[in-house]
Amino acid sequence: MSAIIPRRFPATRLRRMRRDDFSRRLMRENQLTSADLIWPVFVLEGEGQREAIASMPGVERLSLDLLIEEAREAHDLGIPAIALFPVVGTEKKSELAEESFSASGLIQRSVRALKEALPELGIITDVALDPYTSHGQDGILDADGYVTNDRTVETLIKQALSHAEAGADVVAPSDMMDGRIGSIRQVLEQEGLHNTRIMAYSAKYASRYYGPFRDAIGSAGNLGKADKATYQMDPANGEEALHEVAMDLAEGADMVMVKPGMPYLDVVRRVKDELRVPTYAYQVSGEYAMHMAAFNNGWLDADSTILESLMCFKRAGADGVLTYFAKRAARLLANP
């Protein structure tokens, strides 16, 4: 970064450029558009099904038929992609998460239907086992209850391949197992799926901000009081995040993600500055829930705060943001 040139008052009055809207706009360093937004959605079985999520006011689990209509609106608003997360019934959860790679699974069917209905809309799929495991962890457990790395990666490969074969544009491993990006990339190449992109959840922290999401996908009860500290990152660490991101890039990731979002904007900035790759952040369920609580209590103005929060990601260096506010923000941006 170049040194700041010394400037002195009154020759320099920094408020001059803030005086009018036109000059504020002329010197604005970052822009937020609908093209910066990715909309995370929860899909469930059935038809005509719409379920509210108590801990995420305004967010719903949707059956595929309703999701397609909502996705069409998102596409019309200029949102380039949606990220799919499944709501898996108890009867399909298991110790080994076999449902995760079923060709007739909920996500696989949803991808095919969405690509048929909206071929230009980007479809991102979550590659992780926690919606499918009876214990709520993101992997396969050994006899001591420890999430085994290499055995889990074997299943993640199958899951990612099934998503890609269904037509997913981007597979997004969010599990934080070592070596899974390289293994998935190798299989995609072997199967001729050269253009399936990988968005790696590279710096995913063992955060308390994920609670409402776990309610949404139905894994909170299975996980109970257990945590994911043996594979997700320690919130105290920043240097480690750069190693994680660099390793995923070396293994074949096309894009990387920092998760959660606003509490970790320093990590976003460092990743973008030091590695200069497509960098994304997830404004996670806990961030959404806190904002909504403040909005619903009249403590914060909703529309302006939403746009400010998203602009913060852009200022920190994020190329895009996964946010449950995506559609609302896109409408606001279309009608400033």
mmCIF file of C-alpha atoms in Angstrom:
data_model
loop_
_atom_site.group_PDB
_atom_site.id
_atom_site.type_symbol
_atom_site.label_atom_id
_atom_site.label_comp_id
_atom_site.label_asym_id
_atom_site.label_seq_id
_atom_site.Cartn_x
_atom_site.Cartn_y
_atom_site.Cartn_z
ATOM 1 C CA MET A 1 0.000 0.000 0.000
ATOM 2 C CA SER A 2 1.374 3.414 -0.953
ATOM 3 C CA ALA A 3 1.985 5.992 1.737
ATOM 4 C CA ILE A 4 -0.719 8.559 2.408
ATOM 5 C CA ILE A 5 0.330 11.992 1.165
ATOM 6 C CA PRO A 6 0.312 14.495 4.058
ATOM 7 C CA ARG A 7 -2.590 16.935 3.711
ATOM 8 C CA ARG A 8 -3.378 19.839 5.977
ATOM 9 C CA PHE A 9 -6.393 21.881 6.966
ATOM 10 C CA PRO A 10 -7.711 24.261 5.670
ATOM 11 C CA ALA A 11 -6.169 23.658 2.236
ATOM 12 C CA THR A 12 -7.724 20.245 2.545
ATOM 13 C CA ARG A 13 -11.234 19.965 3.905
ATOM 14 C CA LEU A 14 -12.298 16.332 3.545
ATOM 15 C CA ARG A 15 -15.907 17.323 4.142
ATOM 16 C CA ARG A 16 -15.966 19.227 0.848
ATOM 17 C CA MET A 17 -16.426 16.037 -1.110
ATOM 18 C CA ARG A 18 -19.101 14.883 1.317
ATOM 19 C CA ARG A 19 -21.121 18.055 0.838
ATOM 20 C CA ASP A 20 -23.425 16.833 -1.952
ATOM 21 C CA ASP A 21 -24.812 13.536 -3.118
ATOM 22 C CA PHE A 22 -23.199 13.844 -6.558
ATOM 23 C CA SER A 23 -19.672 14.245 -5.155
ATOM 24 C CA ARG A 24 -20.163 11.486 -2.595
ATOM 25 C CA ARG A 25 -21.153 9.219 -5.467
ATOM 26 C CA LEU A 26 -18.230 10.310 -7.628
ATOM 27 C CA MET A 27 -15.654 9.317 -5.018
ATOM 28 C CA ARG A 28 -17.371 6.163 -3.748
ATOM 29 C CA GLU A 29 -14.723 3.450 -3.567
ATOM 30 C CA ASN A 30 -16.966 0.377 -3.674
ATOM 31 C CA GLN A 31 -20.252 -0.498 -5.340
ATOM 32 C CA LEU A 32 -22.869 -3.044 -4.342
ATOM 33 C CA THR A 33 -25.085 -4.570 -7.036
ATOM 34 C CA SER A 34 -27.407 -7.531 -7.289
ATOM 35 C CA ALA A 35 -24.587 -9.331 -9.114
ATOM 36 C CA ASP A 36 -22.704 -9.466 -5.798
ATOM 37 C CA LEU A 37 -25.404 -11.550 -4.108
ATOM 38 C CA ILE A 38 -25.900 -15.285 -3.696
ATOM 39 C CA TRP A 39 -29.181 -16.399 -2.132
ATOM 40 C CA PRO A 40 -29.056 -19.426 0.223
ATOM 41 C CA VAL A 41 -32.303 -21.437 0.165
ATOM 42 C CA PHE A 42 -33.710 -24.426 2.046
ATOM 43 C CA VAL A 43 -35.536 -27.084 0.048
ATOM 44 C CA LEU A 44 -37.827 -29.771 1.476
ATOM 45 C CA GLU A 45 -39.806 -32.692 0.151
ATOM 46 C CA GLY A 46 -43.379 -32.471 -1.111
ATOM 47 C CA GLU A 47 -45.421 -30.004 -3.117
ATOM 48 C CA GLY A 48 -46.917 -26.713 -2.069
ATOM 49 C CA GLN A 49 -44.975 -26.877 1.189
ATOM 50 C CA ARG A 50 -43.836 -23.719 2.930
ATOM 51 C CA GLU A 51 -42.463 -23.825 6.491
ATOM 52 C CA ALA A 52 -41.439 -20.816 8.556
ATOM 53 C CA ILE A 53 -38.170 -21.006 10.501
ATOM 54 C CA ALA A 54 -38.754 -19.534 13.944
ATOM 55 C CA SER A 55 -35.147 -18.484 14.514
ATOM 56 C CA MET A 56 -34.898 -16.885 11.051
ATOM 57 C CA PRO A 57 -37.963 -14.625 10.663
ATOM 58 C CA GLY A 58 -38.879 -14.178 7.020
ATOM 59 C CA VAL A 59 -36.936 -17.249 5.826
ATOM 60 C CA GLU A 60 -38.838 -20.375 4.843
ATOM 61 C CA ARG A 61 -38.188 -23.963 3.908
ATOM 62 C CA LEU A 62 -39.764 -24.477 0.488
ATOM 63 C CA SER A 63 -40.784 -27.487 -1.532
ATOM 64 C CA LEU A 64 -39.219 -27.624 -4.972
ATOM 65 C CA ASP A 65 -42.237 -26.338 -6.891
ATOM 66 C CA LEU A 66 -42.388 -23.191 -4.759
ATOM 67 C CA LEU A 67 -38.615 -22.825 -4.769
ATOM 68 C CA ILE A 68 -38.546 -22.719 -8.560
ATOM 69 C CA GLU A 69 -40.958 -19.778 -8.533
ATOM 70 C CA GLU A 70 -38.917 -17.963 -5.872
ATOM 71 C CA ALA A 71 -35.719 -18.696 -7.799
ATOM 72 C CA ARG A 72 -37.256 -17.261 -10.948
ATOM 73 C CA GLU A 73 -37.940 -14.015 -9.098
ATOM 74 C CA ALA A 74 -34.348 -13.970 -7.788
ATOM 75 C CA HIS A 75 -33.050 -14.444 -11.323
ATOM 76 C CA ASP A 76 -35.273 -11.625 -12.595
ATOM 77 C CA LEU A 77 -33.815 -9.383 -9.876
ATOM 78 C CA GLY A 78 -30.327 -9.997 -11.259
ATOM 79 C CA ILE A 79 -29.109 -12.394 -8.584
ATOM 80 C CA PRO A 80 -26.627 -14.655 -10.396
ATOM 81 C CA ALA A 81 -26.814 -17.771 -8.231
ATOM 82 C CA ILE A 82 -28.607 -19.568 -5.416
ATOM 83 C CA ALA A 83 -27.083 -21.980 -2.893
ATOM 84 C CA LEU A 84 -29.135 -25.081 -2.091
ATOM 85 C CA PHE A 85 -29.424 -26.650 1.368
ATOM 86 C CA PRO A 86 -31.599 -29.720 2.000
ATOM 87 C CA VAL A 87 -34.069 -30.431 4.777
ATOM 88 C CA VAL A 88 -33.682 -34.186 5.231
ATOM 89 C CA GLY A 89 -36.260 -36.270 7.084
ATOM 90 C CA THR A 90 -35.208 -38.382 10.065
ATOM 91 C CA GLU A 91 -35.948 -41.554 8.130
ATOM 92 C CA LYS A 92 -33.220 -40.704 5.614
ATOM 93 C CA LYS A 93 -30.508 -39.807 8.127
ATOM 94 C CA SER A 94 -27.919 -42.461 8.961
ATOM 95 C CA GLU A 95 -24.516 -43.002 10.510
ATOM 96 C CA LEU A 96 -22.846 -43.133 7.081
ATOM 97 C CA ALA A 97 -24.969 -40.478 5.319
ATOM 98 C CA GLU A 98 -25.704 -42.671 2.298
ATOM 99 C CA GLU A 99 -28.599 -40.432 1.228
ATOM 100 C CA SER A 100 -26.124 -37.619 0.546
ATOM 101 C CA PHE A 101 -25.023 -39.168 -2.752
ATOM 102 C CA SER A 102 -28.266 -40.763 -3.907
ATOM 103 C CA ALA A 103 -28.968 -39.922 -7.553
ATOM 104 C CA SER A 104 -32.643 -39.581 -6.594
ATOM 105 C CA GLY A 105 -31.920 -37.497 -3.496
ATOM 106 C CA LEU A 106 -33.636 -34.200 -2.767
ATOM 107 C CA ILE A 107 -30.709 -32.006 -3.826
ATOM 108 C CA GLN A 108 -29.982 -34.008 -6.951
ATOM 109 C CA ARG A 109 -33.625 -33.789 -8.061
ATOM 110 C CA SER A 110 -33.752 -30.105 -7.167
ATOM 111 C CA VAL A 111 -30.676 -29.327 -9.246
ATOM 112 C CA ARG A 112 -32.093 -31.060 -12.299
ATOM 113 C CA ALA A 113 -35.447 -29.294 -11.995
ATOM 114 C CA LEU A 114 -33.922 -25.870 -11.394
ATOM 115 C CA LYS A 115 -31.524 -26.164 -14.334
ATOM 116 C CA GLU A 116 -34.387 -27.213 -16.590
ATOM 117 C CA ALA A 117 -36.579 -24.312 -15.456
ATOM 118 C CA LEU A 118 -33.842 -21.662 -15.159
ATOM 119 C CA PRO A 119 -30.782 -22.734 -17.157
ATOM 120 C CA GLU A 120 -29.044 -19.358 -16.785
ATOM 121 C CA LEU A 121 -29.303 -19.259 -12.980
ATOM 122 C CA GLY A 122 -26.189 -20.503 -11.234
ATOM 123 C CA ILE A 123 -26.824 -23.443 -8.907
ATOM 124 C CA ILE A 124 -24.436 -23.961 -5.991
ATOM 125 C CA THR A 125 -24.734 -27.070 -3.851
ATOM 126 C CA ASP A 126 -23.503 -27.663 -0.339
ATOM 127 C CA VAL A 127 -21.140 -30.621 -0.074
ATOM 128 C CA ALA A 128 -21.347 -31.689 3.574
ATOM 129 C CA LEU A 129 -22.835 -34.573 5.477
ATOM 130 C CA ASP A 130 -24.447 -32.912 8.513
ATOM 131 C CA PRO A 131 -27.979 -32.788 7.020
ATOM 132 C CA TYR A 132 -27.722 -36.530 6.395
ATOM 133 C CA THR A 133 -26.032 -37.902 9.521
ATOM 134 C CA SER A 134 -28.016 -39.168 12.471
ATOM 135 C CA HIS A 135 -25.487 -37.522 14.811
ATOM 136 C CA GLY A 136 -25.415 -34.093 13.125
ATOM 137 C CA GLN A 137 -21.671 -34.022 12.503
ATOM 138 C CA ASP A 138 -20.185 -33.228 9.081
ATOM 139 C CA GLY A 139 -18.498 -36.586 8.712
ATOM 140 C CA ILE A 140 -18.233 -40.274 9.507
ATOM 141 C CA LEU A 141 -17.481 -41.112 13.141
ATOM 142 C CA ASP A 142 -15.050 -43.694 14.470
ATOM 143 C CA ALA A 143 -15.692 -45.864 17.531
ATOM 144 C CA ASP A 144 -14.653 -42.995 19.809
ATOM 145 C CA GLY A 145 -16.973 -40.463 18.187
ATOM 146 C CA TYR A 146 -14.181 -38.657 16.346
ATOM 147 C CA VAL A 147 -14.916 -37.443 12.806
ATOM 148 C CA THR A 148 -12.602 -39.443 10.573
ATOM 149 C CA ASN A 149 -11.025 -37.397 7.810
ATOM 150 C CA ASP A 150 -10.210 -39.768 4.959
ATOM 151 C CA ARG A 151 -13.304 -41.924 5.380
ATOM 152 C CA THR A 152 -15.447 -38.792 5.302
ATOM 153 C CA VAL A 153 -13.697 -37.560 2.154
ATOM 154 C CA GLU A 154 -14.651 -40.805 0.396
ATOM 155 C CA THR A 155 -18.321 -39.967 0.936
ATOM 156 C CA LEU A 156 -17.869 -36.296 0.071
ATOM 157 C CA ILE A 157 -16.405 -37.318 -3.293
ATOM 158 C CA LYS A 158 -19.529 -39.349 -4.041
ATOM 159 C CA GLN A 159 -21.767 -36.518 -2.930
ATOM 160 C CA ALA A 160 -19.975 -33.876 -5.004
ATOM 161 C CA LEU A 161 -19.949 -36.123 -8.076
ATOM 162 C CA SER A 162 -23.678 -36.793 -7.761
ATOM 163 C CA HIS A 163 -24.343 -33.048 -7.614
ATOM 164 C CA ALA A 164 -22.150 -32.344 -10.619
ATOM 165 C CA GLU A 165 -23.748 -35.127 -12.633
ATOM 166 C CA ALA A 166 -27.172 -33.683 -11.795
ATOM 167 C CA GLY A 167 -26.050 -30.385 -13.325
ATOM 168 C CA ALA A 168 -24.790 -28.274 -10.428
ATOM 169 C CA ASP A 169 -22.673 -25.391 -11.690
ATOM 170 C CA VAL A 170 -20.711 -25.084 -8.454
ATOM 171 C CA VAL A 171 -20.066 -27.608 -5.701
ATOM 172 C CA ALA A 172 -19.225 -26.014 -2.367
ATOM 173 C CA PRO A 173 -17.524 -28.302 0.166
ATOM 174 C CA SER A 174 -18.296 -26.853 3.606
ATOM 175 C CA ASP A 175 -17.050 -29.760 5.715
ATOM 176 C CA MET A 176 -13.476 -28.604 6.492
ATOM 177 C CA MET A 177 -11.922 -32.036 6.008
ATOM 178 C CA ASP A 178 -8.264 -32.002 4.961
ATOM 179 C CA GLY A 179 -7.608 -32.837 1.315
ATOM 180 C CA ARG A 180 -11.201 -32.954 0.139
ATOM 181 C CA ILE A 181 -10.801 -30.264 -2.531
ATOM 182 C CA GLY A 182 -8.010 -32.119 -4.299
ATOM 183 C CA SER A 183 -9.898 -35.412 -4.140
ATOM 184 C CA ILE A 184 -13.096 -33.889 -5.498
ATOM 185 C CA ARG A 185 -11.245 -32.042 -8.267
ATOM 186 C CA GLN A 186 -9.471 -35.232 -9.339
ATOM 187 C CA VAL A 187 -12.742 -37.145 -9.652
ATOM 188 C CA LEU A 188 -14.470 -34.322 -11.521
ATOM 189 C CA GLU A 189 -11.602 -34.246 -13.992
ATOM 190 C CA GLN A 190 -11.647 -38.013 -14.410
ATOM 191 C CA GLU A 191 -15.380 -37.916 -15.159
ATOM 192 C CA GLY A 192 -15.012 -35.139 -17.734
ATOM 193 C CA LEU A 193 -16.747 -32.565 -15.552
ATOM 194 C CA HIS A 194 -14.018 -30.032 -16.216
ATOM 195 C CA ASN A 195 -16.220 -26.961 -15.888
ATOM 196 C CA THR A 196 -17.839 -27.798 -12.573
ATOM 197 C CA ARG A 197 -16.529 -25.076 -10.305
ATOM 198 C CA ILE A 198 -15.506 -25.581 -6.694
ATOM 199 C CA MET A 199 -16.282 -22.921 -4.125
ATOM 200 C CA ALA A 200 -14.319 -24.057 -1.089
ATOM 201 C CA TYR A 201 -15.433 -23.124 2.391
ATOM 202 C CA SER A 202 -11.749 -22.673 3.150
ATOM 203 C CA ALA A 203 -11.842 -20.577 6.318
ATOM 204 C CA LYS A 204 -14.909 -21.891 8.110
ATOM 205 C CA TYR A 205 -14.798 -21.193 11.806
ATOM 206 C CA ALA A 206 -16.270 -23.210 14.689
ATOM 207 C CA SER A 207 -18.710 -20.400 15.318
ATOM 208 C CA ARG A 208 -21.742 -19.954 17.543
ATOM 209 C CA TYR A 209 -23.391 -17.953 14.779
ATOM 210 C CA TYR A 210 -24.634 -21.099 12.997
ATOM 211 C CA GLY A 211 -27.441 -22.023 15.401
ATOM 212 C CA PRO A 212 -30.447 -20.876 13.345
ATOM 213 C CA PHE A 213 -29.077 -22.638 10.236
ATOM 214 C CA ARG A 214 -28.916 -25.910 12.135
ATOM 215 C CA ASP A 215 -32.540 -25.377 13.133
ATOM 216 C CA ALA A 216 -33.406 -24.747 9.495
ATOM 217 C CA ILE A 217 -31.911 -27.976 8.143
ATOM 218 C CA GLY A 218 -32.934 -30.064 11.142
ATOM 219 C CA SER A 219 -29.490 -31.019 12.431
ATOM 220 C CA ALA A 220 -29.531 -29.096 15.714
ATOM 221 C CA GLY A 221 -31.339 -31.844 17.614
ATOM 222 C CA ASN A 222 -29.015 -34.527 16.263
ATOM 223 C CA LEU A 223 -25.902 -32.569 17.174
ATOM 224 C CA GLY A 224 -27.130 -31.785 20.676
ATOM 225 C CA LYS A 225 -24.438 -30.217 22.846
ATOM 226 C CA ALA A 226 -21.572 -31.504 20.700
ATOM 227 C CA ASP A 227 -19.443 -29.072 18.731
ATOM 228 C CA LYS A 228 -17.327 -29.139 15.567
ATOM 229 C CA ALA A 229 -14.071 -27.802 16.970
ATOM 230 C CA THR A 230 -12.018 -30.782 15.792
ATOM 231 C CA TYR A 231 -12.448 -29.770 12.141
ATOM 232 C CA GLN A 232 -13.769 -26.214 11.920
ATOM 233 C CA MET A 233 -11.309 -23.418 12.695
ATOM 234 C CA ASP A 234 -10.624 -21.784 16.048
ATOM 235 C CA PRO A 235 -12.136 -18.253 16.010
ATOM 236 C CA ALA A 236 -8.891 -16.977 17.564
ATOM 237 C CA ASN A 237 -6.812 -17.841 14.476
ATOM 238 C CA GLY A 238 -6.097 -15.712 11.432
ATOM 239 C CA GLU A 239 -2.792 -16.995 10.052
ATOM 240 C CA GLU A 240 -4.221 -20.506 9.886
ATOM 241 C CA ALA A 241 -6.983 -19.251 7.599
ATOM 242 C CA LEU A 242 -4.435 -18.205 4.990
ATOM 243 C CA HIS A 243 -2.864 -21.666 5.071
ATOM 244 C CA GLU A 244 -6.290 -23.269 4.635
ATOM 245 C CA VAL A 245 -7.137 -21.029 1.693
ATOM 246 C CA ALA A 246 -3.751 -21.544 0.022
ATOM 247 C CA MET A 247 -4.047 -25.315 0.335
ATOM 248 C CA ASP A 248 -7.534 -25.375 -1.179
ATOM 249 C CA LEU A 249 -6.365 -23.238 -4.087
ATOM 250 C CA ALA A 250 -3.413 -25.548 -4.679
ATOM 251 C CA GLU A 251 -5.798 -28.503 -4.719
ATOM 252 C CA GLY A 252 -8.069 -26.991 -7.357
ATOM 253 C CA ALA A 253 -10.571 -24.605 -5.777
ATOM 254 C CA ASP A 254 -11.847 -21.914 -8.140
ATOM 255 C CA MET A 255 -13.278 -19.716 -5.393
ATOM 256 C CA VAL A 256 -12.803 -19.533 -1.644
ATOM 257 C CA MET A 257 -15.081 -18.530 1.196
ATOM 258 C CA VAL A 258 -14.777 -17.116 4.679
ATOM 259 C CA LYS A 259 -17.554 -18.067 7.101
ATOM 260 C CA PRO A 260 -19.080 -16.415 9.161
ATOM 261 C CA GLY A 261 -19.064 -12.995 7.597
ATOM 262 C CA MET A 262 -19.063 -9.697 9.450
ATOM 263 C CA PRO A 263 -17.204 -10.923 12.574
ATOM 264 C CA TYR A 264 -14.439 -12.176 10.250
ATOM 265 C CA LEU A 265 -14.048 -9.313 7.778
ATOM 266 C CA ASP A 266 -10.384 -9.033 8.751
ATOM 267 C CA VAL A 267 -9.876 -12.534 7.351
ATOM 268 C CA VAL A 268 -11.705 -11.610 4.138
ATOM 269 C CA ARG A 269 -9.395 -8.616 3.719
ATOM 270 C CA ARG A 270 -6.253 -10.658 4.293
ATOM 271 C CA VAL A 271 -7.303 -13.405 1.896
ATOM 272 C CA LYS A 272 -8.071 -10.901 -0.845
ATOM 273 C CA ASP A 273 -4.937 -8.826 -0.302
ATOM 274 C CA GLU A 274 -2.486 -11.691 0.036
ATOM 275 C CA LEU A 275 -3.874 -14.263 -2.405
ATOM 276 C CA ARG A 276 -5.901 -12.141 -4.854
ATOM 277 C CA VAL A 277 -8.391 -14.820 -5.817
ATOM 278 C CA PRO A 278 -12.201 -14.859 -6.110
ATOM 279 C CA THR A 279 -13.187 -14.455 -2.453
ATOM 280 C CA TYR A 280 -16.639 -14.813 -0.926
ATOM 281 C CA ALA A 281 -18.155 -14.514 2.512
ATOM 282 C CA TYR A 282 -21.302 -15.910 4.107
ATOM 283 C CA GLN A 283 -23.532 -13.607 6.133
ATOM 284 C CA VAL A 284 -24.660 -16.539 8.224
ATOM 285 C CA SER A 285 -27.917 -17.360 9.954
ATOM 286 C CA GLY A 286 -26.901 -15.898 13.305
ATOM 287 C CA GLU A 287 -25.998 -12.596 11.666
ATOM 288 C CA TYR A 288 -29.345 -12.601 9.895
ATOM 289 C CA ALA A 289 -31.221 -13.449 13.100
ATOM 290 C CA MET A 290 -29.535 -10.636 15.050
ATOM 291 C CA HIS A 291 -30.364 -8.116 12.348
ATOM 292 C CA MET A 292 -33.987 -9.267 12.199
ATOM 293 C CA ALA A 293 -34.353 -9.047 15.972
ATOM 294 C CA ALA A 294 -33.158 -5.448 15.864
ATOM 295 C CA PHE A 295 -35.416 -4.629 12.915
ATOM 296 C CA ASN A 296 -38.488 -6.214 14.476
ATOM 297 C CA ASN A 297 -37.914 -4.321 17.718
ATOM 298 C CA GLY A 298 -37.518 -1.017 15.915
ATOM 299 C CA TRP A 299 -33.915 -0.646 17.062
ATOM 300 C CA LEU A 300 -32.442 -0.396 13.550
ATOM 301 C CA ASP A 301 -33.815 0.747 10.219
ATOM 302 C CA ALA A 302 -34.052 -2.405 8.142
ATOM 303 C CA ASP A 303 -33.461 -1.335 4.549
ATOM 304 C CA SER A 304 -30.512 0.975 5.107
ATOM 305 C CA THR A 305 -28.865 -1.396 7.589
ATOM 306 C CA ILE A 306 -29.144 -4.348 5.218
ATOM 307 C CA LEU A 307 -27.410 -2.440 2.439
ATOM 308 C CA GLU A 308 -24.769 -1.073 4.809
ATOM 309 C CA SER A 309 -23.998 -4.542 6.137
ATOM 310 C CA LEU A 310 -23.548 -5.893 2.608
ATOM 311 C CA MET A 311 -21.410 -2.958 1.523
ATOM 312 C CA CYS A 312 -19.075 -3.805 4.409
ATOM 313 C CA PHE A 313 -18.301 -7.122 2.729
ATOM 314 C CA LYS A 314 -17.436 -5.375 -0.531
ATOM 315 C CA ARG A 315 -15.220 -2.856 1.242
ATOM 316 C CA ALA A 316 -13.397 -5.715 2.975
ATOM 317 C CA GLY A 317 -12.619 -7.297 -0.402
ATOM 318 C CA ALA A 318 -15.366 -9.869 -0.933
ATOM 319 C CA ASP A 319 -16.321 -10.469 -4.549
ATOM 320 C CA GLY A 320 -19.729 -11.692 -3.438
ATOM 321 C CA VAL A 321 -21.846 -12.456 -0.396
ATOM 322 C CA LEU A 322 -24.103 -15.350 0.483
ATOM 323 C CA THR A 323 -26.963 -13.657 2.318
ATOM 324 C CA TYR A 324 -30.542 -14.439 3.290
ATOM 325 C CA PHE A 325 -31.244 -10.779 2.533
ATOM 326 C CA ALA A 326 -30.347 -11.285 -1.143
ATOM 327 C CA LYS A 327 -33.791 -10.778 -2.669
ATOM 328 C CA ARG A 328 -34.682 -7.913 -0.371
ATOM 329 C CA ALA A 329 -31.353 -6.229 -1.067
ATOM 330 C CA ALA A 330 -31.732 -6.717 -4.812
ATOM 331 C CA ARG A 331 -35.133 -5.016 -4.737
ATOM 332 C CA LEU A 332 -33.673 -2.116 -2.771
ATOM 333 C CA LEU A 333 -30.796 -1.771 -5.218
ATOM 334 C CA ALA A 334 -33.219 -1.788 -8.147
ATOM 335 C CA ASN A 335 -35.253 1.021 -6.568
ATOM 336 C CA PRO A 336 -32.811 3.252 -4.656
#
